[in-house]
Short mmCIF file of C-alpha atoms in Angstrom, two decimals:
data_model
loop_
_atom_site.label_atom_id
_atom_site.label_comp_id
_atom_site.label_asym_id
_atom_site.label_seq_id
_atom_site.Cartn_x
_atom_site.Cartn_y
_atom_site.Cartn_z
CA UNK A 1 27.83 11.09 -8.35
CA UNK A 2 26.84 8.21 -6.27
CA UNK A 3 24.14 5.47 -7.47
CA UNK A 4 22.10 7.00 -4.51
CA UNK A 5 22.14 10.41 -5.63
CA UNK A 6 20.61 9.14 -8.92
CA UNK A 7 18.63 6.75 -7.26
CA UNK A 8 16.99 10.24 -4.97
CA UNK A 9 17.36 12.68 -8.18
CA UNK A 10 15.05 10.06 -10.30
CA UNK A 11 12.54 9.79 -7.39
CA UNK A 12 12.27 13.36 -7.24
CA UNK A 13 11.12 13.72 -10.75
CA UNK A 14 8.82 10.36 -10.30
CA UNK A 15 6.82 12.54 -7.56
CA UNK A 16 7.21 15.63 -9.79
CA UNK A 17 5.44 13.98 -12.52
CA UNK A 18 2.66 12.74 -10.13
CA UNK A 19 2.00 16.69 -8.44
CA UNK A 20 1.70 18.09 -12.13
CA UNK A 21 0.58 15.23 -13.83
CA UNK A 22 -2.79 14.69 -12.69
CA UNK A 23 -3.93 18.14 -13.43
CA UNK A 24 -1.79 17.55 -16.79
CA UNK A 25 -3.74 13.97 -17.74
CA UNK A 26 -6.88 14.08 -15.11
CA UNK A 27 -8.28 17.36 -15.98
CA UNK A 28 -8.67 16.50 -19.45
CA UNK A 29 -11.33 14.01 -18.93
CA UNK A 30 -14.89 15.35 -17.61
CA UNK A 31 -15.27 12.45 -15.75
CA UNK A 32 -13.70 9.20 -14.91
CA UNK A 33 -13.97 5.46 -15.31
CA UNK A 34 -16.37 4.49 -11.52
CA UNK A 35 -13.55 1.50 -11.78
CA UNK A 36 -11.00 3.72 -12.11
CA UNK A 37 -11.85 6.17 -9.61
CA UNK A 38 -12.73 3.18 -7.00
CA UNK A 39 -9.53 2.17 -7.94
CA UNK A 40 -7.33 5.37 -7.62
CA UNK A 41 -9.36 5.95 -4.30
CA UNK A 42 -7.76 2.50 -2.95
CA UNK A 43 -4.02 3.57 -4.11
CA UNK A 44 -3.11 4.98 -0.47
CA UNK A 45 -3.94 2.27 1.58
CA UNK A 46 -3.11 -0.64 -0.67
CA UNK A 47 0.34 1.17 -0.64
CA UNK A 48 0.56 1.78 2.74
CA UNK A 49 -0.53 -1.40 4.21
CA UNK A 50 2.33 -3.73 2.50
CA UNK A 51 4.34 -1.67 4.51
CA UNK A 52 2.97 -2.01 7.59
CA UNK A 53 1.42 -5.87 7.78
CA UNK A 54 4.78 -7.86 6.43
CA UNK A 55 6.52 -6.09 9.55
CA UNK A 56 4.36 -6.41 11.89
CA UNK A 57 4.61 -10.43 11.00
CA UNK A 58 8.14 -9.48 12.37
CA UNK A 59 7.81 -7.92 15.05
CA UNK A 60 7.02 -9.25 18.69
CA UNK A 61 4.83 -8.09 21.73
CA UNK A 62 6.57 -4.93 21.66
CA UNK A 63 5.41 -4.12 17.74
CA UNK A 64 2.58 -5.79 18.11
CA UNK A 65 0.76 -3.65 21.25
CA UNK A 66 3.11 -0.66 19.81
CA UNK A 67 0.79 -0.75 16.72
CA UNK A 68 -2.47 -1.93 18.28
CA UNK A 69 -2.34 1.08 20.71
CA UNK A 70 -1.33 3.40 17.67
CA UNK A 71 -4.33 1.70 15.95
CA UNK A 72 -6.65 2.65 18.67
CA UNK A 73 -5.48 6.19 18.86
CA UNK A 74 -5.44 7.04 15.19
CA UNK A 75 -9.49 6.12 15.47
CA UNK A 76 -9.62 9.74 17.58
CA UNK A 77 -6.40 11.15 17.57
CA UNK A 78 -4.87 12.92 14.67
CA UNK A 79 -1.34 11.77 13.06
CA UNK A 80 1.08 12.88 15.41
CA UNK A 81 -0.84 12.05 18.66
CA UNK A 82 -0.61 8.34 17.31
CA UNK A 83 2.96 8.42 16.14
CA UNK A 84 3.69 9.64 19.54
CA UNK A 85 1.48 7.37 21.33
CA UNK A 86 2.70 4.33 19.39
CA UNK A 87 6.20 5.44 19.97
CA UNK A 88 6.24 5.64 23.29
CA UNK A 89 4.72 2.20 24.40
CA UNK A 90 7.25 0.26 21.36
CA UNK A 91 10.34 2.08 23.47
CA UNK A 92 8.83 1.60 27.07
CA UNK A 93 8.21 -2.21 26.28
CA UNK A 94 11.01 -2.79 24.61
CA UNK A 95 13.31 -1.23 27.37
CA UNK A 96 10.86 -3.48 29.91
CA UNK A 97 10.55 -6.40 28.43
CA UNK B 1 -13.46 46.42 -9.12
CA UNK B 2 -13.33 49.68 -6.81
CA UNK B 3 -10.13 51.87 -6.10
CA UNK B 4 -10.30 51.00 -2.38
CA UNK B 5 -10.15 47.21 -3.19
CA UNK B 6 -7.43 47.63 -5.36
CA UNK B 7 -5.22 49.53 -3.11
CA UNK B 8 -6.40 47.12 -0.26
CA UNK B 9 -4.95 44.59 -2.99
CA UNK B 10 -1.65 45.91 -3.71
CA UNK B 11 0.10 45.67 0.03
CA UNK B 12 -2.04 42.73 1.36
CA UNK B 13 0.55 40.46 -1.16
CA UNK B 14 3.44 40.75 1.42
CA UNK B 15 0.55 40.31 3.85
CA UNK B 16 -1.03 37.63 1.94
CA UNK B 17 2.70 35.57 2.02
CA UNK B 18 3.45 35.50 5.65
CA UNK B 19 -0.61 35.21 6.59
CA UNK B 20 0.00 31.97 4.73
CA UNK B 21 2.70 31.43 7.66
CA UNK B 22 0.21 31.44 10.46
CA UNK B 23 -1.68 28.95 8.83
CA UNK B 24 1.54 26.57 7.95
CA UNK B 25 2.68 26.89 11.30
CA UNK B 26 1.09 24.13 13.16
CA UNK B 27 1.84 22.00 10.11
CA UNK B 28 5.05 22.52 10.50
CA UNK B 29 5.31 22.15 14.33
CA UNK B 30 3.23 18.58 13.75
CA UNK B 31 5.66 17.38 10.93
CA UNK B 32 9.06 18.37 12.37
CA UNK B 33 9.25 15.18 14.43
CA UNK B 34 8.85 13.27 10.75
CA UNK B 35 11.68 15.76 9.12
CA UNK B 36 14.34 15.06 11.98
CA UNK B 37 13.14 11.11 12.14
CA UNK B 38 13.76 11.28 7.84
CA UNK B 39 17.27 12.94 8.90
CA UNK B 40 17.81 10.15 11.17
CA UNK B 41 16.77 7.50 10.10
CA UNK B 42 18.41 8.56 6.75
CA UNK B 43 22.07 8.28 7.89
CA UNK B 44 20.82 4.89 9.96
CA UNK B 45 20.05 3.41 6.58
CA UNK B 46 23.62 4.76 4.68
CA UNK B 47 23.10 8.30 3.20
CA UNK B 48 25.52 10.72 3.92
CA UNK B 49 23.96 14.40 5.88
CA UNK B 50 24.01 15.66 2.34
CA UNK B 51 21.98 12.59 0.81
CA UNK B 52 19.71 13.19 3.22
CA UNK B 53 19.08 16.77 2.73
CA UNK B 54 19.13 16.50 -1.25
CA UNK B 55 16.42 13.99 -0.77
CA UNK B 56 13.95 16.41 1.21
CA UNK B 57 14.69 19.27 -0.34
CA UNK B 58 13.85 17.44 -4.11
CA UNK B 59 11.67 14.73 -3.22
CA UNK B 60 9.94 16.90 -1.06
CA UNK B 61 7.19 13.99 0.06
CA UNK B 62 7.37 12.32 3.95
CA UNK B 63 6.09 8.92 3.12
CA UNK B 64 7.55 8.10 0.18
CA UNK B 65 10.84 9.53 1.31
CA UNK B 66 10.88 7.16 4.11
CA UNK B 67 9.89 3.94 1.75
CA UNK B 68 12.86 5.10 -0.32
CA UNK B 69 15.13 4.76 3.02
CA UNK B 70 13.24 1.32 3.77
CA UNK B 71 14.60 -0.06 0.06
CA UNK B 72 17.98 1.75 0.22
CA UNK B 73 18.68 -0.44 2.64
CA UNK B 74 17.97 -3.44 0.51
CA UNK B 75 19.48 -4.89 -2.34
CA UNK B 76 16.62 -3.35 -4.43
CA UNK B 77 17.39 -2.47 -8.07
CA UNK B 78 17.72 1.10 -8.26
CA UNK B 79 14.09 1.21 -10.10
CA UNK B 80 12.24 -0.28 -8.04
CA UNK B 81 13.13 2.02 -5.23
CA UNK B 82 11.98 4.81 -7.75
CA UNK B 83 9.04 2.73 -8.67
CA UNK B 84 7.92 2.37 -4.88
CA UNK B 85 8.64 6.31 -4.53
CA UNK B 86 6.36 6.82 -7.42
CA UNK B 87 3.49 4.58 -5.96
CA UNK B 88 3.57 5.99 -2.76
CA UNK B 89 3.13 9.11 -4.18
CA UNK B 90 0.64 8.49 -6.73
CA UNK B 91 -2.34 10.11 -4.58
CA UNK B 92 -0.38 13.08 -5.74
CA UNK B 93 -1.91 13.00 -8.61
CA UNK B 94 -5.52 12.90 -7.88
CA UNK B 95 -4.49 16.42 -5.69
CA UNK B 96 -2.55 18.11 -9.10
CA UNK B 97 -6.21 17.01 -11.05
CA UNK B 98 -8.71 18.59 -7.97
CA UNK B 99 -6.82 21.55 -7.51
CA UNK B 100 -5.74 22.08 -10.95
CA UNK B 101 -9.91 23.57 -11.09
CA UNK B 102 -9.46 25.88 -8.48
CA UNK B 103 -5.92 27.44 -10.04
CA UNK B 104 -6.94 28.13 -13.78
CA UNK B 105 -6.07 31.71 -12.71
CA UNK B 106 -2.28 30.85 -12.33
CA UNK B 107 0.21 31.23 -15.07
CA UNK B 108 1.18 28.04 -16.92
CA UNK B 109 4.66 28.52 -14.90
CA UNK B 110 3.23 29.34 -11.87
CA UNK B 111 1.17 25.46 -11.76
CA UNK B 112 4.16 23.84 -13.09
CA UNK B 113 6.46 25.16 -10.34
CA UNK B 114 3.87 25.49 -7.87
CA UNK B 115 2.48 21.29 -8.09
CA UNK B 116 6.24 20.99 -7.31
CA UNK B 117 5.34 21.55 -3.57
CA UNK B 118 1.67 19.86 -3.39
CA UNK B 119 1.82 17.65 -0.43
CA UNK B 120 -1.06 16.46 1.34
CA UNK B 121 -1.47 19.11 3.72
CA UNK B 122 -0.60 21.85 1.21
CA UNK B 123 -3.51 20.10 -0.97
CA UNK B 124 -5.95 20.07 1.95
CA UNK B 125 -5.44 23.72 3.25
CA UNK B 126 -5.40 24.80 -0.50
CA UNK B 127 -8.99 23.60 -1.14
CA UNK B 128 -9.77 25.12 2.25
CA UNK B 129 -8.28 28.77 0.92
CA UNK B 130 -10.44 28.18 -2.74
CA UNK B 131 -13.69 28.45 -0.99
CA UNK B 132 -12.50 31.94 0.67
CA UNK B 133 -13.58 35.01 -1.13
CA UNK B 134 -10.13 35.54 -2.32
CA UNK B 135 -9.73 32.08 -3.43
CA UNK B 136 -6.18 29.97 -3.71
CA UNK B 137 -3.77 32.74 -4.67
CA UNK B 138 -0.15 31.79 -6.10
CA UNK B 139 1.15 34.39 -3.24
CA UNK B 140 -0.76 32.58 -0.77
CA UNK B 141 0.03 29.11 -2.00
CA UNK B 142 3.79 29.97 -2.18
CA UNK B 143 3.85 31.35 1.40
CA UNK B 144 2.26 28.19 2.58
CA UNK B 145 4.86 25.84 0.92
CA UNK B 146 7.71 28.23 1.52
CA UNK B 147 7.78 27.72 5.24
CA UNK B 148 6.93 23.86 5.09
CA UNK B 149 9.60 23.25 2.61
CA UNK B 150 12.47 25.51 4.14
CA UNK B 151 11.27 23.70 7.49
CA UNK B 152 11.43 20.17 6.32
CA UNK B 153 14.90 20.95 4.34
CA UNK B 154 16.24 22.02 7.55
CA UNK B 155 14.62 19.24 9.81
CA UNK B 156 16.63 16.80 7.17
CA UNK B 157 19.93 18.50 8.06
CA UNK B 158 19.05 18.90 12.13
CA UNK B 159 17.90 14.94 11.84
CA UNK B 160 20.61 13.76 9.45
CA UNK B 161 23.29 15.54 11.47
CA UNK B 162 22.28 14.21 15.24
CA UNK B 163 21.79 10.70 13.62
CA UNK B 164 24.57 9.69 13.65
CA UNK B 165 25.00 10.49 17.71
CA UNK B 166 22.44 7.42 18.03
CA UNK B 167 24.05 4.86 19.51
CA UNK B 168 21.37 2.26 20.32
CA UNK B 169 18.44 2.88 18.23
CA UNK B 170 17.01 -0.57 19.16
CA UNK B 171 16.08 0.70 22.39
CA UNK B 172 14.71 3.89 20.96
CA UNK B 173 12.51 1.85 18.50
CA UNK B 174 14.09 3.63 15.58
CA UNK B 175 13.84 0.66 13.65
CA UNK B 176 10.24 0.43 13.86
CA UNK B 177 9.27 3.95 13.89
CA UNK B 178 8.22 3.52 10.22
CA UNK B 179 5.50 1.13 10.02
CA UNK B 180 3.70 2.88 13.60
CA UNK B 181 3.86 5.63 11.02
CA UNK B 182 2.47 4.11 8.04
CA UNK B 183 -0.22 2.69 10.25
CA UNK B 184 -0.92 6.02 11.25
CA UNK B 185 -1.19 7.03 7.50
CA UNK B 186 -3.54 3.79 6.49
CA UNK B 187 -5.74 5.07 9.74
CA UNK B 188 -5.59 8.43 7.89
CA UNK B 189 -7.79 7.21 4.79
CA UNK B 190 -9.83 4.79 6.61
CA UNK B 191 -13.42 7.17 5.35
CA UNK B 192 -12.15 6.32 1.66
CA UNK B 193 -15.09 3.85 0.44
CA UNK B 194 -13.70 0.10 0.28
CA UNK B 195 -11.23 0.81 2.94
CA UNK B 196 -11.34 -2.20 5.21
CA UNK B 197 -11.41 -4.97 2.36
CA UNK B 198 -8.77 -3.26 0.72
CA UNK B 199 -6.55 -3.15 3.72
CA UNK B 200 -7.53 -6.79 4.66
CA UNK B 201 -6.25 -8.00 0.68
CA UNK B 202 -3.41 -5.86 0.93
CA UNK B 203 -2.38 -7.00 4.11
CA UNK B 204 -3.02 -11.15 3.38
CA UNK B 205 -1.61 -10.59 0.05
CA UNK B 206 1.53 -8.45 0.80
CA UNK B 207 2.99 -10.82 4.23
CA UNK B 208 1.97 -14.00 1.71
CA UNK B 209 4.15 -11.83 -0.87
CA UNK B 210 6.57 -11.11 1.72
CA UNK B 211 7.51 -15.07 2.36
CA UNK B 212 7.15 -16.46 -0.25
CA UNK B 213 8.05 -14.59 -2.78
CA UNK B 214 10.64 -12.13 -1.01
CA UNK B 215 11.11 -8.23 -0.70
CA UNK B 216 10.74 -5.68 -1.89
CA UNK B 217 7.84 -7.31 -4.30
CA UNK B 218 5.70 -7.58 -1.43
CA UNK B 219 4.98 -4.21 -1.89
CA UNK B 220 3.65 -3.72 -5.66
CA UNK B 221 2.19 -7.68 -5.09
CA UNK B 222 0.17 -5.94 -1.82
CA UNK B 223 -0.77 -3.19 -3.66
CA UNK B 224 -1.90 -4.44 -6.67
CA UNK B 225 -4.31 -6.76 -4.83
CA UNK B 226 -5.99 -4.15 -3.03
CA UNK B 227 -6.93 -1.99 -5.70
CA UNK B 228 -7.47 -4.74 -8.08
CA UNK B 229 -10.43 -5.15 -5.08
CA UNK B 230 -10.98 -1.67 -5.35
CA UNK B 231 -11.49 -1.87 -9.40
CA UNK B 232 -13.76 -5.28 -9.47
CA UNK B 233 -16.17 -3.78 -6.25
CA UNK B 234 -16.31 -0.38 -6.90
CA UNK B 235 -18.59 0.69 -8.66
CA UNK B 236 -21.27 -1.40 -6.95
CA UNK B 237 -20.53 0.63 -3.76
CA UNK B 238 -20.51 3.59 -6.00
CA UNK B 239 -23.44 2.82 -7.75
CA UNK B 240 -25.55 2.10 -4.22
CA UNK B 241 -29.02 3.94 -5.39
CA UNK B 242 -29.06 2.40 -8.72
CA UNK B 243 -28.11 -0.98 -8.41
#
């Protein structure tokens, strides 16, 4: 098997262990740590920001309104009315400008 | 219990199953777009059509599954890509701990092979169903993640598949289809306490990571400095009537 097949088999068991393993580790405690928690609470968009703000450093007009328009959206809109939103003015502008 | 309920019981399970359907259904109508763009996006970065579907069908998580694509594409040791995976998905947990009150019912087997499919919106509509009268049945729980996961398996293959008739996915913005995305996820948590500050630290600390000291660290640097934020401030916010 290839190194990617590994590579995709051990990140499958990574997320297993995170779907069973909270209610395996969590549960045990009746309550946790307010650090902790605060902390835990901040794990999504800590993530998800490195991957957003280093590439929009890369990008150019296009990226940059793509993401400030999906920005605005995602305030009222719900996932996929931003991705499409966003979408659509990064492949307008880029096939414009 | 009464006879009546019972024998209302005993054929409502079938029912039970595909009512879960109706419920999945615009889930899976707003995630296709993100199972064919994993498909595509997929062979774009080097896996073959079958790559691409083993990775939905036993990762089984959108965001995480497209960071993996992002560091495929890298020269990124193999466990770091895992490592990302696993931090991406680490909100998992939190979902296995709430729900894990509302399922005490299940089997043993049935949590362990049930938290296999717990994504976000099968965590979200499953708290929804534990505050029905019937509460978060396995039957129920398995019919929802039956049709999103034979959905998104299949969305890998469609995507995978018509990737590679992409010819110029600059113009189609395929390349940056991922962080509008992400944004779009970040935007998703923004009524989590702390959020701005942590997204401001992440975001300094992760493009300062990102020159200077290179990808993919830019991503665990990022990450760490947010929710070392998050650890040092929260509690105060926490703690607002008391202190």
């Amino acid at each position: 098997m290839s190194s990617t097949v590994w590579i995709i088999l051990a990140g499958a068991l990574a997320t297993y262990l995170t779907r069973i393993g909270g209610h395996l580790v969590l549960s045990r405690f009746e309550r946790l740590h307010p650090r902790v928690e605060a902390g835990l609470n901040a794990v999504p968009a800590a993530v998800l920001t490195t991957l957003v703000a280093p590439a929009a450093t890369t990008g150019g007009p296009a990226e940059w309104a793509a993401l400030a328009v999906a920005g605005l959206v995602a305030l009222r809109g719900n996932l996929m009315t931003m991705f499409l939103t966003g979408a659509a003015v990064l492949i307008v502008l880029r096939n414009l400008l | 219990m009464t006879s009546t309920s019972m024998s209302e019981m005993r054929p409502s399970r079938i029912a039970e199953f595909f009512g879960a359907f109706r419920i999945a259904t615009p889930v899976v109508v707003a995630s296709a777009p993100f199972g064919l763009l994993f498909g595509a996006l997929a062979v774009q970065n080097g896996l073959s059509v079958g790559e691409a579907i083993l990775m939905s069908a036993t990762v089984f998580a959108g965001a995480s599954q497209m960071v993996g694509l992002e560091l495929f594409n890298q020269t990124v040791p193999a466990w770091l890509v895992v490592l990302s995976i696993f931090a991406v998905n680490f909100r998992h947990v939190l979902y296995s701990a709430a729900i894990g009150r509302n399922t005490r019912h299940w089997t043993p087997f049935q949590r362990a092979f049930g938290f296999f499919f717990l994504t976000d919106i099968q965590y979200a509509e499953g708290e929804k169903q534990a505050e029905t009268p019937r509460g978060l049945s396995f039957v129920w729980y398995m019919g929802m993640a039956t049709f999103i996961y034979v959905a998104w398996v299949a969305e890998a293959a469609i995507g995978s598949i018509f990737g590679n008739l992409i010819s110029d996915s600059y113009a189609l913005g395929l390349d940056f289809m991922l962080p509008i995305y992400f944004l779009g996820m970040v935007m998703d948590f923004r009524r989590r306490p702390l959020w701005l500050p942590v997204v401001l630290v992440s975001s300094a600390a992760s493009i300062a990571a990102y020159y200077w000291v290179g990808s993919p660290w830019h991503v665990s640097i990022g990450a760490v400095a947010g929710i070392t934020l998050a650890v040092i401030v929260g509690p105060v916010q926490t703690q607002e009537g008391r202190s």
